[in-house]
Coordinates of C-alpha atoms in Angstrom, one line a residue:
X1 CA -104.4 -184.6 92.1
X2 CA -106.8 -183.7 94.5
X3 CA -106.1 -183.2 98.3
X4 CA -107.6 -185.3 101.0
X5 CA -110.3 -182.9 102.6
X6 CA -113.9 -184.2 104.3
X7 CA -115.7 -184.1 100.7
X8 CA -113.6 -186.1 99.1
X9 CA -114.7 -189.3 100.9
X10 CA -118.4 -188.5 100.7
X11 CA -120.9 -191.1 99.3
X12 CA -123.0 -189.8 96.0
X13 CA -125.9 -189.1 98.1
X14 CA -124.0 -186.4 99.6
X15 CA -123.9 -184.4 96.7
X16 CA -126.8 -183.1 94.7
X17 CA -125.5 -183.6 91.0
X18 CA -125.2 -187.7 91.8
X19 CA -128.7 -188.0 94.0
X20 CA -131.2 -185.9 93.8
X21 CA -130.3 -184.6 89.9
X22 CA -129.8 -188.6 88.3
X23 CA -132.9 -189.4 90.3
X24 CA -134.9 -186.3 88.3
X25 CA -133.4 -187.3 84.8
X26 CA -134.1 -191.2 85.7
X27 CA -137.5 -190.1 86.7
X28 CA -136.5 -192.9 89.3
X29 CA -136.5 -193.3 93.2
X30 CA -133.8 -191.1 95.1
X31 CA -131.1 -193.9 95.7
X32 CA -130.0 -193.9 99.7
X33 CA -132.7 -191.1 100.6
X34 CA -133.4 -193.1 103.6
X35 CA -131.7 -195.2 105.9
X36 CA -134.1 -196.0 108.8
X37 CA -133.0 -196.2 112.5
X38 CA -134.6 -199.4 113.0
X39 CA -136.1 -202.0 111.2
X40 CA -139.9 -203.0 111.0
X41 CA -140.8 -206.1 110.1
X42 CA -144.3 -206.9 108.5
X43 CA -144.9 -208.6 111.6
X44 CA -144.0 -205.7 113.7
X45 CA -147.5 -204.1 114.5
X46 CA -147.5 -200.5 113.4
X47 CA -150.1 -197.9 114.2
X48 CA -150.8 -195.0 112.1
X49 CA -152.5 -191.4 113.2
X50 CA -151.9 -187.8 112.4
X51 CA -153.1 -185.7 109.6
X52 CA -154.9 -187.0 106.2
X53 CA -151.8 -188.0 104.7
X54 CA -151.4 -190.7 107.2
X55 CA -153.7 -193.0 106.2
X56 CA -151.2 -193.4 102.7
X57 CA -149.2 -195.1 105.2
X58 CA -151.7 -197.3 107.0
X59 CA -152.9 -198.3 103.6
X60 CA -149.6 -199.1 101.9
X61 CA -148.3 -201.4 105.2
X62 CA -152.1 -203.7 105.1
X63 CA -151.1 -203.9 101.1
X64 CA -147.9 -204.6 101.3
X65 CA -148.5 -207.7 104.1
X66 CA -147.5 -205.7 106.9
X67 CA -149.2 -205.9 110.1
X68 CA -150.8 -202.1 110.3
X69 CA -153.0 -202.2 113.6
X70 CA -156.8 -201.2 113.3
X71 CA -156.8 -201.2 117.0
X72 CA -160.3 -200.0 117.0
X73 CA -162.3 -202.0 114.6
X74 CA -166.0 -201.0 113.5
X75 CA -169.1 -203.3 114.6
X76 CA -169.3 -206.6 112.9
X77 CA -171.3 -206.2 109.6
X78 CA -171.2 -202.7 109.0
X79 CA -170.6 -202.0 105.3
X80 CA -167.3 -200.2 103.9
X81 CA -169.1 -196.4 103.1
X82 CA -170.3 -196.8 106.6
X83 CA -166.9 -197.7 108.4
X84 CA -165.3 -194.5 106.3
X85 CA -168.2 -192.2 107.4
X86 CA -168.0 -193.4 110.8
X87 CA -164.0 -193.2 110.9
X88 CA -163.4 -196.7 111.3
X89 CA -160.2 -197.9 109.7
X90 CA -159.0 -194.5 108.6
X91 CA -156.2 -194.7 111.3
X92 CA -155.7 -196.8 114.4
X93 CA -157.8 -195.4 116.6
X94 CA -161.5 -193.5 115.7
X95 CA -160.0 -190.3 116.8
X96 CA -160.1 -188.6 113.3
X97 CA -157.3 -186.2 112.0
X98 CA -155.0 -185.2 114.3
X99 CA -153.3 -182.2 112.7
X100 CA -151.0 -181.5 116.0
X101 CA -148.8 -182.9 118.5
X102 CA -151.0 -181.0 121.5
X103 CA -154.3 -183.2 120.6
X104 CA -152.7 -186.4 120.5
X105 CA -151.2 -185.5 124.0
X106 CA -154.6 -185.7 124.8
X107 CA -155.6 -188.9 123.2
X108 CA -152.9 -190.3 125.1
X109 CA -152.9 -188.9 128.8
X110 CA -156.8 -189.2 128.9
X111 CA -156.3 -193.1 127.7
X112 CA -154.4 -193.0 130.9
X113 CA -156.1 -191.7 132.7
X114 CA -159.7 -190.7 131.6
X115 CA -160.8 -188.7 134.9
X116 CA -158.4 -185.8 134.0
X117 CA -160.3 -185.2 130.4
X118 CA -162.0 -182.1 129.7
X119 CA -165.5 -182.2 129.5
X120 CA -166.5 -179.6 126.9
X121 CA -169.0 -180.9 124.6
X122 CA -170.6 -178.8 121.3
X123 CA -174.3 -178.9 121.2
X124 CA -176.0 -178.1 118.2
X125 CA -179.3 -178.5 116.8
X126 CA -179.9 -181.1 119.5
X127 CA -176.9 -183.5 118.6
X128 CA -173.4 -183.2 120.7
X129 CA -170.3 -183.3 119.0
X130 CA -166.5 -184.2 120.5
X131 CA -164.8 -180.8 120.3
X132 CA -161.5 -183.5 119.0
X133 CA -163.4 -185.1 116.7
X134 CA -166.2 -183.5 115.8
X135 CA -167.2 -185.3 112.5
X136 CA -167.0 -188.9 113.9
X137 CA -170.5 -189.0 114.0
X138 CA -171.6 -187.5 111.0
X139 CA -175.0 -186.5 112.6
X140 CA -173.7 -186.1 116.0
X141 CA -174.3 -188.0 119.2
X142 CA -177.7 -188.6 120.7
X143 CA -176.5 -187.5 124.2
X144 CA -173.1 -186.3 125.9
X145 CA -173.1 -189.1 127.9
X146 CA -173.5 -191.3 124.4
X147 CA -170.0 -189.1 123.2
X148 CA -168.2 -189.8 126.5
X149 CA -169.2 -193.6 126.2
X150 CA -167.4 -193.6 122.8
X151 CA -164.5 -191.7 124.1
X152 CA -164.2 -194.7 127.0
X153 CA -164.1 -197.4 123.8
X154 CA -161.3 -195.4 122.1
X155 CA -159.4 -195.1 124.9
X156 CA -159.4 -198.4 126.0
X157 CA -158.3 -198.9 122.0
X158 CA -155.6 -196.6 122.6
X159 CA -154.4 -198.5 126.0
X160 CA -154.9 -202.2 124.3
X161 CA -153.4 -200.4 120.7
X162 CA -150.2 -199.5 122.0
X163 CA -149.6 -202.1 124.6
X164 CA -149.5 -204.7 121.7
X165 CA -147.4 -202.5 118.9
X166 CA -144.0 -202.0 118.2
X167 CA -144.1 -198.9 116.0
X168 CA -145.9 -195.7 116.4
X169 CA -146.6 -193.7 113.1
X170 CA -147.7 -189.5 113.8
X171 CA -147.9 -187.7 110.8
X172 CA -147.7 -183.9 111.5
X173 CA -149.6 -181.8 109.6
X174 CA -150.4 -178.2 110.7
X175 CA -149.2 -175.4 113.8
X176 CA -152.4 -173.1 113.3
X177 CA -155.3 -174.3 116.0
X178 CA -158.0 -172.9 117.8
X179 CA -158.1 -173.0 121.3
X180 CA -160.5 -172.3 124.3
X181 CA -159.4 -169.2 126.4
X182 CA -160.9 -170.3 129.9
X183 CA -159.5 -174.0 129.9
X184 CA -156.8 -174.0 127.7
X185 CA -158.2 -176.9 125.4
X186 CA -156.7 -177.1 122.0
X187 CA -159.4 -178.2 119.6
X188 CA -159.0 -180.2 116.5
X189 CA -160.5 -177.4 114.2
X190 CA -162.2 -174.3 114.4
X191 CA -165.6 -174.4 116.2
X192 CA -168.2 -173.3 113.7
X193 CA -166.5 -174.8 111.1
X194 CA -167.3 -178.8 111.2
X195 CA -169.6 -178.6 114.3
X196 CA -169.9 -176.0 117.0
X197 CA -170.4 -172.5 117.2
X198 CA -167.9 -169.5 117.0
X199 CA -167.7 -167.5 120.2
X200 CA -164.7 -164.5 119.9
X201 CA -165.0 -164.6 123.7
X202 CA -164.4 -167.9 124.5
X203 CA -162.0 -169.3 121.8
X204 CA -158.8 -168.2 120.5
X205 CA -156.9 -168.0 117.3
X206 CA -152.9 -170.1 118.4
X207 CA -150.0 -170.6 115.7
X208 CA -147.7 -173.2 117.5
X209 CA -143.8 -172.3 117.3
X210 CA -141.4 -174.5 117.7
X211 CA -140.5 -174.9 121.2
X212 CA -144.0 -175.9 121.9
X213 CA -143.9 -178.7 118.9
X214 CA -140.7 -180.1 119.8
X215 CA -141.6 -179.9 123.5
X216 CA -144.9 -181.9 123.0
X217 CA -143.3 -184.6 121.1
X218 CA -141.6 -185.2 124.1
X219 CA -144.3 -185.1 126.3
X220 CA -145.7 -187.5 123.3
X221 CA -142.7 -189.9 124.3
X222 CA -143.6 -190.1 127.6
X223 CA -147.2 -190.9 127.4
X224 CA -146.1 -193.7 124.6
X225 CA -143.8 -194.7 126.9
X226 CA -145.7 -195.1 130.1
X227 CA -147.8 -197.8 128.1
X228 CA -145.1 -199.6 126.1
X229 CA -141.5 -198.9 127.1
X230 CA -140.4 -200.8 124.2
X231 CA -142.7 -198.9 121.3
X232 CA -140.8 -196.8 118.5
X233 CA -141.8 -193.9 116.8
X234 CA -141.4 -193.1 113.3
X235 CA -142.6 -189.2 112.1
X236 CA -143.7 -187.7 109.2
X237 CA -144.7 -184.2 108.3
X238 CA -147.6 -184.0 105.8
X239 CA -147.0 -182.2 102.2
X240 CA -150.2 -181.2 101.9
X241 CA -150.6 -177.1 102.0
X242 CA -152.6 -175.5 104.5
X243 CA -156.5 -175.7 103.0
X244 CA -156.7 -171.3 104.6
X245 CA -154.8 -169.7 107.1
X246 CA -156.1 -167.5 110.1
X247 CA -152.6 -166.2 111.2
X248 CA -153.2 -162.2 111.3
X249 CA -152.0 -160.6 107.9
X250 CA -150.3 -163.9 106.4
X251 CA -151.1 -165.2 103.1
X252 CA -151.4 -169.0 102.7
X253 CA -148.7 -169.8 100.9
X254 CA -146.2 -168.2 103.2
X255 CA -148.2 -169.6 106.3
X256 CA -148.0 -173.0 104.7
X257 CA -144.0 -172.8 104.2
X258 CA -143.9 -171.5 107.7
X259 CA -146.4 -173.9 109.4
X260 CA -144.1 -176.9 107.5
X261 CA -140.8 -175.7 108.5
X262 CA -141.7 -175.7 111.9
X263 CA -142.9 -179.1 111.9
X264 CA -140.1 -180.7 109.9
X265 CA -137.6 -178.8 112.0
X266 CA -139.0 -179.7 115.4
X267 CA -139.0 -183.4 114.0
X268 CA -135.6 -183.5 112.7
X269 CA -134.5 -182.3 116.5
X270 CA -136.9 -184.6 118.0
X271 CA -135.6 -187.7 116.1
X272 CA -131.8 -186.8 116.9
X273 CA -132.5 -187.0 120.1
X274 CA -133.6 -190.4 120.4
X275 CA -132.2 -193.8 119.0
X276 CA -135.5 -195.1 118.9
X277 CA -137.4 -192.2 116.9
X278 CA -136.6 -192.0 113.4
X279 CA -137.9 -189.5 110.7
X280 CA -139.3 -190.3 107.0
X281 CA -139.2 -187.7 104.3
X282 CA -142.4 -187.7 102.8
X283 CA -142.6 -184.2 103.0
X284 CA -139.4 -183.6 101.2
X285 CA -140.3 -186.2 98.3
X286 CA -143.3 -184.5 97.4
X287 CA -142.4 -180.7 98.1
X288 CA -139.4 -180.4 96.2
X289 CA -139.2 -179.1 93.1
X290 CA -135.5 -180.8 92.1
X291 CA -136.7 -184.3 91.5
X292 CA -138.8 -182.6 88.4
X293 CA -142.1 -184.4 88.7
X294 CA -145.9 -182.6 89.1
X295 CA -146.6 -183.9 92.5
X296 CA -149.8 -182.0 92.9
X297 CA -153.5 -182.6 91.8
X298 CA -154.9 -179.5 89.7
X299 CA -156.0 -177.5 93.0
X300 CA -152.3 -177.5 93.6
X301 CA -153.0 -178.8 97.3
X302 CA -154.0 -182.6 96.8
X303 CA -151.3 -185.2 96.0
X304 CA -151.7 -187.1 93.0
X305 CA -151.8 -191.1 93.6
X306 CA -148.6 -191.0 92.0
X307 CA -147.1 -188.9 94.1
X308 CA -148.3 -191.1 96.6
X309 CA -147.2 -194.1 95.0
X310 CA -143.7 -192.9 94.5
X311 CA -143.1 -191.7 97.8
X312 CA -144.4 -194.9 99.4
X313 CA -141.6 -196.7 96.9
X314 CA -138.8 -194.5 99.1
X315 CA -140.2 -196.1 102.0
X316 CA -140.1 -199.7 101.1
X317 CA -136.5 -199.4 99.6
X318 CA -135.6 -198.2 102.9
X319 CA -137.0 -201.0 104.4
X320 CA -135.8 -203.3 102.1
X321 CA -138.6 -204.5 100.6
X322 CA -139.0 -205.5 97.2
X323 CA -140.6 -207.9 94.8
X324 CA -137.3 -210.0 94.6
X325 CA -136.0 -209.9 98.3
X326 CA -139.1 -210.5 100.1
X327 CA -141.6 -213.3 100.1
X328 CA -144.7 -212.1 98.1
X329 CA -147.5 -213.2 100.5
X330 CA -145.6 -211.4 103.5
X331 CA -144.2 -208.3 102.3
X332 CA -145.2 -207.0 98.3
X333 CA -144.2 -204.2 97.6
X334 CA -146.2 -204.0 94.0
X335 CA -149.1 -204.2 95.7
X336 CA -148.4 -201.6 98.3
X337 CA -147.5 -199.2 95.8
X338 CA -151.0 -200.2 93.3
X339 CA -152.8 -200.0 96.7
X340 CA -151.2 -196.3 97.6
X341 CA -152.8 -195.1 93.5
X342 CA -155.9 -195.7 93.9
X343 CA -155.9 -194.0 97.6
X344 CA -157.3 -190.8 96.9
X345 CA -160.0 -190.7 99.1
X346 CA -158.8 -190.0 101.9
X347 CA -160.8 -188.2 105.0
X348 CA -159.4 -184.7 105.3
X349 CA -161.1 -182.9 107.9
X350 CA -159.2 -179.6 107.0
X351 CA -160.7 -179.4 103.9
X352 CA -164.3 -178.4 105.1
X353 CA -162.2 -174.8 105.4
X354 CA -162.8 -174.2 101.8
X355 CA -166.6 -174.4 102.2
X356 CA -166.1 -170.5 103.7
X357 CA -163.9 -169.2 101.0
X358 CA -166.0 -166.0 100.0
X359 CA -164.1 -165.6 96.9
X360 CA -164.2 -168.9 95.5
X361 CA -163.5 -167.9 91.8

C-alpha cells in the first residue's frame, strides 16, 4: 500500500507518462493541456496582434464563427492580394508585425494620445516609410504628412478597436530590436533592412531581458486598460526561431532558445499576476520534442499547416468547442482547424533578414 503524500492525488496531466507520452503514441491532442482563465464566447470580440504567428489565431476564430475584430478594415472594393500587400486583415489593426511588447506600448499610448508620438520618419528614394511599420506601404508613402495621416486612421482603429472588444490577443515573438540612440525609439526592425538606412551612430543593437518584458506587459495593461477596463488579455509566445541574430558572439539557435525563454517566462509571471490575463501554449505544442511529431517545414523555421492545425485543436478543446457541443453555424471547429492548413501565408516581416545571409548555401 502506498502512503498518502501530495502525488498521490494528482490528476494524469500531472505526470508525463499519462499526458504528454499517450498523447505522442495517440498522435492525439494533449488531454487537459489547457484550462483557460476565462471563457470567450464567439460573440466575444477578440483582437489579434503580435508576431507572424498571430494571424493563425485571427484566422482560426473568423473560421470557426467567432467574432475576431478587423478593427481597421481596407477601402471598399479593394481586391484580396491588395488588402494582404497593404496589411489589411492580417491583424486588427494595420500596424504590421509587432515582434515586442515595447512597440505595442507605442501603438497604444500614441492612440491615446497622438501628440506624444515620435516623429522620425525614413526617407528613401523619395518615398517615407513608418520606422514601426515600414512595409505597410509596399512603395512607401508619397509624403510624411501622407504617413502621419495613416497613423491618425489606425489610431483612431486602435481607440474604436478596443473600446468595443472583450479580449485582447499579443503574440510575442522576439527580445532582439534595434533602437535609436538619441530618442530612445525602439523600431520594429533593423533600419536598412525593410526600409531605411543603417547609421552605427545613430541606432543601436538592444536584446530585451526580462524585467523589461515583464515590466512592459504591465505598462501594456494599463494602456488596455485606460480604454476598456473590462478587456482581457490572452498571450502567446511565437514558435517560430529567430530568422538571424545580431546579439554579439551568439549563434542563432542558442539566441533563439534564449530570446523564447525570456518571453514565455515573462508571460507565465505576467499571467499569474492577473485573473484576467491568461496564457496559451502554442509555443510549447509546437517546440517540444515529446509529443513526437515534425512540427517544422524543411527550413526547420516555418510551421507546417499541421502543426498549425493541431495546435489550434488545443485551443478549441480548451474552449470547449467542438463539432458535437457547439452549434455549427456559431462555433465549428472543423472549419477552424481546415481554415488554420491552408494558412501558410502568412506576412512575416522578420523573414526579409535572410535576404542578407552571405552564406546562403
Amino acid at each position: 500500500m502506498i502512503d498518502a503524500n501530495p502525488y498521490t492525488k494528482l490528476p494524469r496531466s500531472s505526470y508525463w507518462r499519462t499526458s504528454v507520452v499517450r498523447a505522442a503514441k495517440s498522435q492525439g491532442t494533449v488531454a487537459d493541456l489547457w484550462t483557460p482563465k476565462f471563457a470567450i464566447a464567439p460573440t466575444d470580440k477578440t483582437l489579434t496582434t503580435g508576431s507572424c504567428f498571430a494571424q493563425h489565431i485571427g484566422k482560426a476564430l473568423t473560421s470557426a464563427g467567432f467574432a475576431w475584430h478587423d478593427a481597421e478594415p481596407a477601402p471598399f472594393g479593394i481586391s484580396d492580394d491588395l488588402k494582404k500587400e497593404f496589411h489589411y486583415g492580417v491583424f486588427s489593426f494595420r500596424v504590421g508585425n509587432v515582434y515586442t511588447p515595447e512597440v505595442l506600448k507605442y501603438w497604444l499610448s500614441w492612440a491615446i494620445n497622438p501628440d506624444i508620438q515620435d516623429r522620425e520618419v525614413w526617407e528613401q528614394d523619395g518615398a517615407f516609410f513608418d520606422p514601426l511599420r515600414p512595409q505597410i506601404e509596399p512603395d512607401g508613402f508619397e509624403t510624411a504628412e501622407d504617413l502621419f495621416a495613416a497613423r491618425d486612421a489606425t489610431f483612431e482603429a486602435i481607440r474604436n478597436g478596443i473600446k468595443d472588444a472583450s479580449v485582447f490577443v499579443f503574440t510575442l515573438g522576439l527580445t532582439e530590436c534595434w533602437f535609436n540612440q538619441q530618442t530612445g525609439l525602439v523600431y520594429s526592425s533593423c533600419p536598412g533592412t525593410i526600409a531605411g538606412t543603417f547609421d552605427a551612430q545613430k541606432q543601436a543593437f538592444r536584446n530585451l531581458d526580462y524585467p523589461t518584458i515583464l515590466d512592459s506587459l504591465h505598462q501594456v495593461q494599463t494602456l488596455l486598460k485606460q480604454i476598456n477596463p473590462d478587456i482581457r488579455m490572452l498571450l502567446t509566445v511565437s514558435p517560430v526561431p529567430l530568422a538571424a541574430t545580431a546579439a554579439p558572439a551568439a549563434h542563432v539557435l542558442t539566441a533563439t532558445v534564449a530570446s523564447k525563454s525570456i518571453l514565455r517566462a515573462a508571460a507565465g509571471a505576467f499571467t499569474d499576476q492577473h485573473g484576467d490575463v491568461d496564457y496559451f501554449p502554442s509555443y510549447e505544442i509546437v517546440t517540444h520534442p515529446g509529443l513526437g511529431r515534425d512540427m517544422f517545414e524543411p527550413d526547420r523555421r516555418g510551421v507546417t499547416p499541421k502543426a498549425v492545425a493541431y495546435v489550434m485543436q488545443h485551443f478549441f478543446e480548451g474552449l470547449g468547442v467542438t463539432p458535437t457541443n457547439a452549434p455549427p453555424q456559431e462555433t465549428d471547429a472543423d472549419k477552424a482547424v481546415a481554415a488554420a492548413l491552408e494558412a501558410d501565408d502568412l506576412v512575416c516581416e522578420e523573414i526579409e533578414l535572410e535576404k542578407f545571409n552571405a552564406n546562403p548555401d
